[in-house]
Amino acid sequence: MIERFLDTFTSKVGEAEIAVLMPIHNEAETIEESVMEFYNVINPKMPVELVLSEDGSTDNTENVIERLSGKTPLKAVLSTSRKGYAGGIKDGLKRVKAKYVLITDSDGQHDPRDFWKLWNLRMKYDIVSGWRKERADALYRKVMSKFFQLRIKSTFNLPNLMDITAPFKLMKTEVATEIAEKCKYMSESFWNEFSVRAHIGGFSIGETPVAHRSRADKSATRVYKPWKIPEIALKQLMALSKLKLELKM
Ligand SMILES: Nc1nc2c(ncn2[C@@H]2O[C@H](COP(=O)(O)OP(=O)(O)OP(=O)(O)O)[C@@H](O)[C@H]2O)c(=O)[nH]1
Ligand SMILES: [Mg+2]
């Protein structure tokens, strides 16, 4: 594996109170717009540390990020082998210096203007999560996610959250790092394990409704490809058993 780290943020901006961390895999079509959208919404009000965590892309993503780093201050971890969603987030977090971090998918499904809703709640909860009230995903995804979330909630006595797996969460960077480092079983379903470990660790989770858009490039999911669903479902159930065993639930 070859890994590179680009940083045009530290010399141009220095520091920020908020970081936006995006996991990225094969997003050549979407990444520039996603990054610029967040930058243009947050930067006029306060400096933002953009941290892009890319791995294993086989399209033009790396080149797009490299070019983007020349015109917009950002940090980027670029790696030749795929680390999975969880791996991308964990490695990205190592580069975040800001006190708070918004972790969001990089495919344009989240509206950056919703960041402010989460930001305004940062003192109220340890973790503020965007609830996708009208989730713009295929039906099979929504059903699978609902089923698994119900299992997780009942197994680990989670509070009645509406959307545990929402990939749009704001928290202190130290909180994100502490919890993420413990996550090891659910790579495809990272936010389920993260939420369980957050709850067990005594962190409060609050939700606020956010918009959810269709994938900007309209192409297939990078993770939940329909033909991979049986395999992913089985992996998730096995991961659930391991987590139960470890946490003695
Ligand atoms: N770093 C990293 N990021 C990943 C990896 N797999 C997916 N991602 C990113 O994680 C985010 C979620 O992946 P998606 O394919 O959009 O998953 P999804 O939102 O559940 O599926 P869609 O409904 O198709 O959008 C995207 O921003 C991807 O680029 C990976 O292996 N490494
Ligand atoms: Mg997506």
CSV table of N, CA, C and O in Angstrom, one decimal, residues 119-242:
chain,number,residue,atom,x,y,z
A,119,TRP,N,-24.5,22.2,14.3
A,119,TRP,CA,-23.6,23.1,15.0
A,119,TRP,C,-24.3,23.8,16.2
A,119,TRP,O,-23.7,23.9,17.2
A,120,ASN,N,-25.6,24.2,15.9
A,120,ASN,CA,-26.3,24.9,17.0
A,120,ASN,C,-26.6,24.0,18.2
A,120,ASN,O,-27.0,24.5,19.2
A,121,LEU,N,-26.5,22.7,18.0
A,121,LEU,CA,-26.8,21.7,19.0
A,121,LEU,C,-25.6,21.1,19.7
A,121,LEU,O,-25.7,20.2,20.5
A,122,ARG,N,-24.4,21.6,19.3
A,122,ARG,CA,-23.2,21.0,19.8
A,122,ARG,C,-23.0,21.0,21.3
A,122,ARG,O,-22.3,20.2,21.8
A,123,MET,N,-23.6,22.0,22.0
A,123,MET,CA,-23.4,22.1,23.4
A,123,MET,C,-24.4,21.1,24.1
A,123,MET,O,-24.3,20.8,25.3
A,124,LYS,N,-25.5,20.8,23.4
A,124,LYS,CA,-26.6,20.0,24.1
A,124,LYS,C,-26.3,18.5,24.1
A,124,LYS,O,-26.7,17.8,25.0
A,125,TYR,N,-25.6,18.0,23.1
A,125,TYR,CA,-25.4,16.6,23.0
A,125,TYR,C,-23.9,16.3,22.8
A,125,TYR,O,-23.2,17.1,22.1
A,126,ASP,N,-23.4,15.1,23.2
A,126,ASP,CA,-22.0,14.8,22.8
A,126,ASP,C,-21.9,14.5,21.3
A,126,ASP,O,-20.9,14.8,20.7
A,127,ILE,N,-23.0,13.9,20.8
A,127,ILE,CA,-23.0,13.6,19.3
A,127,ILE,C,-24.3,14.1,18.7
A,127,ILE,O,-25.4,13.8,19.3
A,128,VAL,N,-24.2,14.9,17.7
A,128,VAL,CA,-25.4,15.4,17.1
A,128,VAL,C,-25.5,14.8,15.7
A,128,VAL,O,-24.5,14.8,14.9
A,129,SER,N,-26.6,14.1,15.4
A,129,SER,CA,-26.7,13.3,14.2
A,129,SER,C,-27.8,13.8,13.4
A,129,SER,O,-28.9,14.2,13.9
A,130,GLY,N,-27.6,13.8,12.1
A,130,GLY,CA,-28.6,14.2,11.1
A,130,GLY,C,-29.6,13.1,10.8
A,130,GLY,O,-29.2,12.0,10.3
A,131,TRP,N,-30.9,13.3,11.1
A,131,TRP,CA,-31.9,12.3,10.9
A,131,TRP,C,-32.4,12.5,9.5
A,131,TRP,O,-33.0,13.5,9.2
A,132,ARG,N,-32.2,11.4,8.6
A,132,ARG,CA,-32.7,11.5,7.3
A,132,ARG,C,-34.2,11.1,7.3
A,132,ARG,O,-34.6,10.0,7.2
A,133,LYS,N,-35.0,12.1,7.5
A,133,LYS,CA,-36.5,11.9,7.6
A,133,LYS,C,-37.0,11.3,6.3
A,133,LYS,O,-37.9,10.4,6.4
A,134,GLU,N,-36.6,11.8,5.2
A,134,GLU,CA,-37.0,11.2,3.9
A,134,GLU,C,-35.8,10.7,3.2
A,134,GLU,O,-35.2,11.5,2.5
A,135,ARG,N,-35.5,9.5,3.5
A,135,ARG,CA,-34.2,8.9,3.0
A,135,ARG,C,-34.3,8.6,1.5
A,135,ARG,O,-35.2,7.8,1.1
A,136,ALA,N,-33.4,9.2,0.7
A,136,ALA,CA,-33.4,9.0,-0.7
A,136,ALA,C,-32.6,7.8,-1.2
A,136,ALA,O,-31.7,8.0,-2.0
A,137,ASP,N,-32.9,6.7,-0.6
A,137,ASP,CA,-32.2,5.5,-1.0
A,137,ASP,C,-33.2,4.4,-1.5
A,137,ASP,O,-34.4,4.5,-1.3
A,138,ALA,N,-32.7,3.4,-2.2
A,138,ALA,CA,-33.5,2.4,-2.7
A,138,ALA,C,-34.3,1.7,-1.6
A,138,ALA,O,-33.8,1.6,-0.5
A,139,LEU,N,-35.5,1.1,-1.9
A,139,LEU,CA,-36.3,0.5,-0.9
A,139,LEU,C,-35.6,-0.6,-0.2
A,139,LEU,O,-35.7,-0.7,1.1
A,140,TYR,N,-34.9,-1.5,-0.9
A,140,TYR,CA,-34.2,-2.6,-0.3
A,140,TYR,C,-33.2,-2.1,0.8
A,140,TYR,O,-33.0,-2.7,1.8
A,141,ARG,N,-32.6,-1.0,0.5
A,141,ARG,CA,-31.6,-0.4,1.5
A,141,ARG,C,-32.3,0.1,2.8
A,141,ARG,O,-31.9,-0.1,3.9
A,142,LYS,N,-33.5,0.7,2.5
A,142,LYS,CA,-34.2,1.3,3.7
A,142,LYS,C,-34.7,0.2,4.6
A,142,LYS,O,-34.6,0.3,5.8
A,143,VAL,N,-35.2,-0.9,3.9
A,143,VAL,CA,-35.8,-2.0,4.7
A,143,VAL,C,-34.7,-2.7,5.5
A,143,VAL,O,-34.8,-2.9,6.7
A,144,MET,N,-33.6,-2.9,4.8
A,144,MET,CA,-32.5,-3.6,5.5
A,144,MET,C,-31.9,-2.8,6.6
A,144,MET,O,-31.7,-3.3,7.7
A,145,SER,N,-31.8,-1.5,6.4
A,145,SER,CA,-31.3,-0.6,7.4
A,145,SER,C,-32.2,-0.6,8.6
A,145,SER,O,-31.8,-0.7,9.8
A,146,LYS,N,-33.5,-0.5,8.4
A,146,LYS,CA,-34.5,-0.4,9.4
A,146,LYS,C,-34.5,-1.7,10.3
A,146,LYS,O,-34.4,-1.6,11.5
A,147,PHE,N,-34.4,-2.8,9.6
A,147,PHE,CA,-34.4,-4.1,10.3
A,147,PHE,C,-33.2,-4.2,11.2
A,147,PHE,O,-33.3,-4.6,12.4
A,148,PHE,N,-32.1,-3.9,10.7
A,148,PHE,CA,-30.8,-4.0,11.4
A,148,PHE,C,-30.8,-3.0,12.6
A,148,PHE,O,-30.4,-3.3,13.7
A,149,GLN,N,-31.3,-1.8,12.3
A,149,GLN,CA,-31.3,-0.8,13.4
A,149,GLN,C,-32.2,-1.2,14.6
A,149,GLN,O,-31.9,-1.0,15.7
A,150,LEU,N,-33.3,-1.9,14.2
A,150,LEU,CA,-34.2,-2.4,15.3
A,150,LEU,C,-33.5,-3.4,16.1
A,150,LEU,O,-33.6,-3.4,17.3
A,151,ARG,N,-32.8,-4.3,15.4
A,151,ARG,CA,-32.1,-5.4,16.2
A,151,ARG,C,-31.1,-4.8,17.1
A,151,ARG,O,-30.9,-5.2,18.2
A,152,ILE,N,-30.3,-3.8,16.6
A,152,ILE,CA,-29.3,-3.1,17.3
A,152,ILE,C,-29.9,-2.4,18.6
A,152,ILE,O,-29.4,-2.6,19.7
A,153,LYS,N,-31.0,-1.7,18.3
A,153,LYS,CA,-31.6,-0.9,19.4
A,153,LYS,C,-32.1,-1.9,20.5
A,153,LYS,O,-31.9,-1.6,21.7
A,154,SER,N,-32.7,-3.0,20.1
A,154,SER,CA,-33.3,-3.9,21.2
A,154,SER,C,-32.1,-4.6,21.8
A,154,SER,O,-32.1,-4.9,23.1
A,155,THR,N,-31.1,-5.0,21.1
A,155,THR,CA,-30.0,-5.8,21.7
A,155,THR,C,-29.2,-5.0,22.7
A,155,THR,O,-28.8,-5.5,23.8
A,156,PHE,N,-29.0,-3.7,22.4
A,156,PHE,CA,-28.1,-2.9,23.2
A,156,PHE,C,-28.8,-1.9,24.0
A,156,PHE,O,-28.2,-0.9,24.5
A,157,ASN,N,-30.2,-2.0,24.1
A,157,ASN,CA,-31.0,-1.0,24.8
A,157,ASN,C,-30.7,0.5,24.5
A,157,ASN,O,-30.5,1.3,25.3
A,158,LEU,N,-30.6,0.7,23.2
A,158,LEU,CA,-30.3,2.1,22.7
A,158,LEU,C,-31.6,2.9,22.9
A,158,LEU,O,-32.7,2.4,22.8
A,159,PRO,N,-31.4,4.2,23.1
A,159,PRO,CA,-32.6,5.1,23.2
A,159,PRO,C,-33.3,5.1,21.8
A,159,PRO,O,-32.7,4.7,20.8
A,160,ASN,N,-34.5,5.5,21.8
A,160,ASN,CA,-35.3,5.4,20.5
A,160,ASN,C,-34.9,6.4,19.5
A,160,ASN,O,-35.6,7.3,19.1
A,161,LEU,N,-33.7,6.2,18.9
A,161,LEU,CA,-33.2,7.1,17.9
A,161,LEU,C,-33.9,6.7,16.5
A,161,LEU,O,-34.2,5.6,16.3
A,162,MET,N,-34.1,7.7,15.7
A,162,MET,CA,-34.8,7.5,14.4
A,162,MET,C,-33.9,7.0,13.3
A,162,MET,O,-34.3,6.3,12.4
A,163,ASP,N,-32.6,7.3,13.4
A,163,ASP,CA,-31.7,7.1,12.2
A,163,ASP,C,-30.3,6.9,12.7
A,163,ASP,O,-29.4,7.7,12.4
A,164,ILE,N,-30.0,5.7,13.3
A,164,ILE,CA,-28.7,5.5,13.9
A,164,ILE,C,-27.6,5.6,12.9
A,164,ILE,O,-26.5,6.1,13.2
A,165,THR,N,-27.8,5.1,11.7
A,165,THR,CA,-26.7,5.0,10.7
A,165,THR,C,-26.5,6.3,9.8
A,165,THR,O,-25.7,6.2,8.9
A,166,ALA,N,-27.2,7.4,10.2
A,166,ALA,CA,-27.0,8.6,9.4
A,166,ALA,C,-25.6,9.0,9.3
A,166,ALA,O,-24.9,9.1,10.3
A,167,PRO,N,-25.0,9.1,8.0
A,167,PRO,CA,-23.6,9.4,7.9
A,167,PRO,C,-23.4,10.9,7.9
A,167,PRO,O,-22.8,11.5,7.0
A,168,PHE,N,-23.9,11.6,8.9
A,168,PHE,CA,-23.8,13.1,9.0
A,168,PHE,C,-23.9,13.4,10.4
A,168,PHE,O,-24.9,13.6,11.0
A,169,LYS,N,-22.7,13.4,11.1
A,169,LYS,CA,-22.6,13.5,12.5
A,169,LYS,C,-21.6,14.5,13.0
A,169,LYS,O,-20.5,14.5,12.4
A,170,LEU,N,-21.9,15.3,14.0
A,170,LEU,CA,-21.0,16.3,14.5
A,170,LEU,C,-20.7,16.0,16.0
A,170,LEU,O,-21.6,15.6,16.7
A,171,MET,N,-19.4,16.1,16.3
A,171,MET,CA,-19.0,15.8,17.7
A,171,MET,C,-17.6,16.4,17.9
A,171,MET,O,-17.0,16.8,17.0
A,172,LYS,N,-17.2,16.4,19.2
A,172,LYS,CA,-15.8,16.8,19.5
A,172,LYS,C,-14.9,15.7,18.8
A,172,LYS,O,-15.2,14.5,18.9
A,173,THR,N,-13.8,16.2,18.3
A,173,THR,CA,-12.9,15.2,17.6
A,173,THR,C,-12.4,14.2,18.6
A,173,THR,O,-12.2,13.0,18.2
A,174,GLU,N,-12.2,14.6,19.9
A,174,GLU,CA,-11.7,13.6,20.8
A,174,GLU,C,-12.7,12.5,21.1
A,174,GLU,O,-12.4,11.3,21.3
A,175,VAL,N,-14.0,12.9,21.0
A,175,VAL,CA,-15.1,11.9,21.2
A,175,VAL,C,-15.1,10.9,20.0
A,175,VAL,O,-15.1,9.7,20.2
A,176,ALA,N,-15.0,11.5,18.8
A,176,ALA,CA,-15.1,10.7,17.6
A,176,ALA,C,-13.9,9.7,17.6
A,176,ALA,O,-14.1,8.5,17.3
A,177,THR,N,-12.7,10.2,18.0
A,177,THR,CA,-11.5,9.3,18.0
A,177,THR,C,-11.6,8.2,19.0
A,177,THR,O,-11.4,7.0,18.7
A,178,GLU,N,-12.0,8.6,20.2
A,178,GLU,CA,-12.1,7.6,21.2
A,178,GLU,C,-13.1,6.4,20.8
A,178,GLU,O,-12.8,5.3,21.0
A,179,ILE,N,-14.2,6.8,20.3
A,179,ILE,CA,-15.2,5.8,19.9
A,179,ILE,C,-14.8,5.0,18.7
A,179,ILE,O,-14.8,3.8,18.6
A,180,ALA,N,-14.4,5.7,17.7
A,180,ALA,CA,-14.0,5.1,16.4
A,180,ALA,C,-12.9,4.1,16.6
A,180,ALA,O,-12.9,3.0,16.0
A,181,GLU,N,-11.9,4.4,17.4
A,181,GLU,CA,-10.8,3.5,17.6
A,181,GLU,C,-11.3,2.1,18.2
A,181,GLU,O,-10.6,1.1,18.0
A,182,LYS,N,-12.4,2.1,18.9
A,182,LYS,CA,-12.9,0.9,19.5
A,182,LYS,C,-13.7,0.0,18.5
A,182,LYS,O,-13.9,-1.1,18.7
A,183,CYS,N,-14.1,0.7,17.4
A,183,CYS,CA,-15.0,0.0,16.4
A,183,CYS,C,-14.2,-1.0,15.6
A,183,CYS,O,-13.2,-0.6,15.0
A,184,LYS,N,-14.6,-2.2,15.6
A,184,LYS,CA,-13.8,-3.2,14.8
A,184,LYS,C,-14.6,-4.2,14.0
A,184,LYS,O,-14.0,-5.0,13.3
A,185,TYR,N,-15.9,-4.3,14.3
A,185,TYR,CA,-16.6,-5.4,13.7
A,185,TYR,C,-17.5,-5.0,12.4
A,185,TYR,O,-17.6,-5.8,11.5
A,186,MET,N,-18.1,-3.8,12.5
A,186,MET,CA,-19.1,-3.5,11.4
A,186,MET,C,-18.5,-2.5,10.4
A,186,MET,O,-18.8,-1.3,10.5
A,187,SER,N,-17.7,-3.0,9.4
A,187,SER,CA,-17.2,-2.0,8.5
A,187,SER,C,-18.2,-1.4,7.6
A,187,SER,O,-18.2,-0.2,7.4
A,188,GLU,N,-19.2,-2.2,7.1
A,188,GLU,CA,-20.2,-1.7,6.2
A,188,GLU,C,-21.3,-1.0,7.0
A,188,GLU,O,-22.1,-0.2,6.4
A,189,SER,N,-21.3,-1.2,8.2
A,189,SER,CA,-22.4,-0.6,9.0
A,189,SER,C,-21.7,0.1,10.2
A,189,SER,O,-22.2,0.0,11.4
A,190,PHE,N,-20.7,0.9,9.9
A,190,PHE,CA,-19.9,1.5,10.9
A,190,PHE,C,-20.7,2.3,11.9
A,190,PHE,O,-20.4,2.2,13.2
A,191,TRP,N,-21.7,3.0,11.5
A,191,TRP,CA,-22.4,3.9,12.4
A,191,TRP,C,-23.3,3.1,13.4
A,191,TRP,O,-23.6,3.6,14.5
A,192,ASN,N,-23.7,1.9,13.1
A,192,ASN,CA,-24.4,1.1,14.1
A,192,ASN,C,-23.4,0.8,15.2
A,192,ASN,O,-23.8,1.0,16.4
A,193,GLU,N,-22.3,0.3,14.9
A,193,GLU,CA,-21.3,-0.1,16.0
A,193,GLU,C,-20.9,1.2,16.7
A,193,GLU,O,-20.8,1.2,18.0
A,194,PHE,N,-20.7,2.3,16.0
A,194,PHE,CA,-20.3,3.5,16.6
A,194,PHE,C,-21.3,4.0,17.6
A,194,PHE,O,-21.0,4.4,18.8
A,195,SER,N,-22.6,3.9,17.2
A,195,SER,CA,-23.7,4.4,18.1
A,195,SER,C,-23.8,3.5,19.4
A,195,SER,O,-24.0,4.0,20.5
A,196,VAL,N,-23.6,2.2,19.2
A,196,VAL,CA,-23.7,1.3,20.3
A,196,VAL,C,-22.6,1.6,21.3
A,196,VAL,O,-22.8,1.8,22.5
A,197,ARG,N,-21.4,1.8,20.8
A,197,ARG,CA,-20.2,2.0,21.7
A,197,ARG,C,-20.3,3.4,22.3
A,197,ARG,O,-19.9,3.6,23.4
A,198,ALA,N,-20.9,4.4,21.6
A,198,ALA,CA,-21.1,5.7,22.2
A,198,ALA,C,-22.1,5.6,23.3
A,198,ALA,O,-21.8,6.1,24.4
A,199,HIS,N,-23.2,4.9,23.1
A,199,HIS,CA,-24.2,4.7,24.2
A,199,HIS,C,-23.6,4.0,25.4
A,199,HIS,O,-23.8,4.5,26.5
A,200,ILE,N,-22.9,2.9,25.2
A,200,ILE,CA,-22.3,2.2,26.3
A,200,ILE,C,-21.3,3.0,27.0
A,200,ILE,O,-21.1,3.0,28.2
A,201,GLY,N,-20.6,3.9,26.2
A,201,GLY,CA,-19.6,4.7,26.8
A,201,GLY,C,-20.1,6.0,27.5
A,201,GLY,O,-19.4,6.8,28.1
A,202,GLY,N,-21.5,6.1,27.5
A,202,GLY,CA,-22.1,7.2,28.3
A,202,GLY,C,-22.2,8.5,27.5
A,202,GLY,O,-22.5,9.5,28.1
A,203,PHE,N,-22.0,8.5,26.2
A,203,PHE,CA,-22.1,9.7,25.4
A,203,PHE,C,-23.6,9.9,25.0
A,203,PHE,O,-24.2,8.9,24.6
A,204,SER,N,-24.1,11.1,25.1
A,204,SER,CA,-25.4,11.4,24.6
A,204,SER,C,-25.5,11.6,23.1
A,204,SER,O,-24.6,12.2,22.5
A,205,ILE,N,-26.6,11.1,22.5
A,205,ILE,CA,-26.8,11.3,21.1
A,205,ILE,C,-28.1,12.0,20.8
A,205,ILE,O,-29.1,11.6,21.3
A,206,GLY,N,-28.0,13.1,20.1
A,206,GLY,CA,-29.2,13.9,19.8
A,206,GLY,C,-29.4,13.9,18.3
A,206,GLY,O,-28.4,13.9,17.5
A,207,GLU,N,-30.7,14.0,17.8
A,207,GLU,CA,-30.9,14.0,16.4
A,207,GLU,C,-31.6,15.2,15.9
A,207,GLU,O,-32.4,15.8,16.7
A,208,THR,N,-31.4,15.6,14.7
A,208,THR,CA,-32.2,16.7,14.1
A,208,THR,C,-32.4,16.4,12.7
A,208,THR,O,-31.5,15.8,12.0
A,209,PRO,N,-33.6,16.7,12.2
A,209,PRO,CA,-33.9,16.3,10.8
A,209,PRO,C,-33.1,17.0,9.8
A,209,PRO,O,-32.8,18.2,9.9
A,210,VAL,N,-32.6,16.3,8.8
A,210,VAL,CA,-31.8,16.9,7.7
A,210,VAL,C,-32.3,16.4,6.4
A,210,VAL,O,-33.0,15.4,6.3
A,211,ALA,N,-32.0,17.1,5.3
A,211,ALA,CA,-32.4,16.7,4.0
A,211,ALA,C,-31.5,15.5,3.5
A,211,ALA,O,-30.4,15.4,4.1
A,212,HIS,N,-32.0,14.7,2.6
A,212,HIS,CA,-31.2,13.7,2.1
A,212,HIS,C,-31.5,13.6,0.6
A,212,HIS,O,-32.7,13.5,0.1
A,213,ARG,N,-30.5,13.7,-0.2
A,213,ARG,CA,-30.6,13.8,-1.7
A,213,ARG,C,-30.2,12.5,-2.3
A,213,ARG,O,-29.4,11.8,-1.7
A,214,SER,N,-30.6,12.3,-3.6
A,214,SER,CA,-30.1,11.2,-4.3
A,214,SER,C,-28.6,11.4,-4.6
A,214,SER,O,-28.1,12.5,-4.6
A,215,ARG,N,-27.9,10.3,-4.8
A,215,ARG,CA,-26.5,10.4,-5.1
A,215,ARG,C,-26.3,11.4,-6.3
A,215,ARG,O,-26.9,11.3,-7.3
A,216,ALA,N,-25.3,12.3,-6.1
A,216,ALA,CA,-25.1,13.3,-7.1
A,216,ALA,C,-24.8,12.7,-8.5
A,216,ALA,O,-25.2,13.2,-9.5
A,217,ASP,N,-24.0,11.6,-8.5
A,217,ASP,CA,-23.6,11.0,-9.8
A,217,ASP,C,-24.6,10.0,-10.3
A,217,ASP,O,-24.4,9.3,-11.4
A,218,LYS,N,-25.7,9.7,-9.5
A,218,LYS,CA,-26.8,8.8,-9.9
A,218,LYS,C,-26.2,7.4,-10.2
A,218,LYS,O,-27.0,6.5,-10.7
A,219,SER,N,-25.0,7.1,-10.0
A,219,SER,CA,-24.5,5.8,-10.3
A,219,SER,C,-24.7,4.9,-9.0
A,219,SER,O,-25.1,5.4,-8.0
A,220,ALA,N,-24.3,3.7,-9.2
A,220,ALA,CA,-24.5,2.7,-8.1
A,220,ALA,C,-23.7,3.0,-6.8
A,220,ALA,O,-22.7,3.7,-6.9
A,221,THR,N,-24.3,2.6,-5.7
A,221,THR,CA,-23.6,2.7,-4.4
A,221,THR,C,-22.2,2.1,-4.4
A,221,THR,O,-21.9,1.2,-5.2
A,222,ARG,N,-21.3,2.7,-3.6
A,222,ARG,CA,-20.0,2.1,-3.5
A,222,ARG,C,-19.9,0.9,-2.6
A,222,ARG,O,-18.9,0.2,-2.5
A,223,VAL,N,-20.9,0.8,-1.7
A,223,VAL,CA,-20.9,-0.2,-0.7
A,223,VAL,C,-21.9,-1.3,-0.8
A,223,VAL,O,-21.7,-2.4,-1.0
A,224,TYR,N,-23.2,-0.8,-0.8
A,224,TYR,CA,-24.3,-1.7,-0.8
A,224,TYR,C,-24.8,-2.1,-2.2
A,224,TYR,O,-25.9,-1.9,-2.6
A,225,LYS,N,-23.9,-2.7,-3.0
A,225,LYS,CA,-24.4,-3.2,-4.3
A,225,LYS,C,-25.4,-4.3,-4.1
A,225,LYS,O,-25.2,-5.2,-3.3
A,226,PRO,N,-26.5,-4.3,-4.9
A,226,PRO,CA,-27.6,-5.2,-4.7
A,226,PRO,C,-27.1,-6.7,-4.6
A,226,PRO,O,-27.5,-7.4,-3.8
A,227,TRP,N,-26.2,-7.1,-5.5
A,227,TRP,CA,-25.7,-8.5,-5.5
A,227,TRP,C,-24.8,-8.8,-4.3
A,227,TRP,O,-24.5,-9.9,-4.0
A,228,LYS,N,-24.4,-7.8,-3.5
A,228,LYS,CA,-23.6,-8.0,-2.3
A,228,LYS,C,-24.4,-8.1,-1.1
A,228,LYS,O,-23.9,-8.3,0.0
A,229,ILE,N,-25.7,-7.8,-1.2
A,229,ILE,CA,-26.6,-7.7,0.0
A,229,ILE,C,-26.6,-9.0,0.9
A,229,ILE,O,-26.4,-8.9,2.1
A,230,PRO,N,-26.8,-10.2,0.3
A,230,PRO,CA,-26.8,-11.4,1.1
A,230,PRO,C,-25.5,-11.5,2.0
A,230,PRO,O,-25.5,-11.7,3.2
A,231,GLU,N,-24.4,-11.2,1.3
A,231,GLU,CA,-23.1,-11.3,2.0
A,231,GLU,C,-23.0,-10.3,3.1
A,231,GLU,O,-22.5,-10.6,4.2
A,232,ILE,N,-23.4,-9.1,2.7
A,232,ILE,CA,-23.3,-8.0,3.7
A,232,ILE,C,-24.2,-8.3,4.9
A,232,ILE,O,-23.8,-8.1,6.1
A,233,ALA,N,-25.4,-8.8,4.6
A,233,ALA,CA,-26.4,-9.1,5.7
A,233,ALA,C,-25.8,-10.1,6.6
A,233,ALA,O,-25.9,-10.0,7.9
A,234,LEU,N,-25.2,-11.1,6.1
A,234,LEU,CA,-24.6,-12.2,6.9
A,234,LEU,C,-23.4,-11.6,7.7
A,234,LEU,O,-23.3,-11.9,8.9
A,235,LYS,N,-22.6,-10.8,7.1
A,235,LYS,CA,-21.5,-10.2,7.8
A,235,LYS,C,-22.0,-9.3,9.0
A,235,LYS,O,-21.4,-9.3,10.0
A,236,GLN,N,-23.1,-8.6,8.7
A,236,GLN,CA,-23.6,-7.7,9.7
A,236,GLN,C,-24.1,-8.5,10.9
A,236,GLN,O,-23.9,-8.2,12.1
A,237,LEU,N,-24.8,-9.7,10.6
A,237,LEU,CA,-25.3,-10.5,11.7
A,237,LEU,C,-24.2,-11.1,12.5
A,237,LEU,O,-24.2,-11.2,13.7
A,238,MET,N,-23.1,-11.5,11.8
A,238,MET,CA,-22.0,-12.1,12.5
A,238,MET,C,-21.3,-11.0,13.4
A,238,MET,O,-20.9,-11.3,14.5
A,239,ALA,N,-21.2,-9.8,12.8
A,239,ALA,CA,-20.6,-8.7,13.6
A,239,ALA,C,-21.4,-8.4,14.8
A,239,ALA,O,-20.9,-8.1,15.9
A,240,LEU,N,-22.7,-8.5,14.6
A,240,LEU,CA,-23.6,-8.2,15.8
A,240,LEU,C,-23.4,-9.2,16.9
A,240,LEU,O,-23.3,-8.8,18.1
A,241,SER,N,-23.2,-10.5,16.5
A,241,SER,CA,-22.9,-11.5,17.6
A,241,SER,C,-21.6,-11.2,18.3
A,241,SER,O,-21.5,-11.4,19.5
A,242,LYS,N,-20.6,-10.9,17.5
A,242,LYS,CA,-19.3,-10.6,18.1
A,242,LYS,C,-19.4,-9.4,19.1
A,242,LYS,O,-18.8,-9.4,20.2
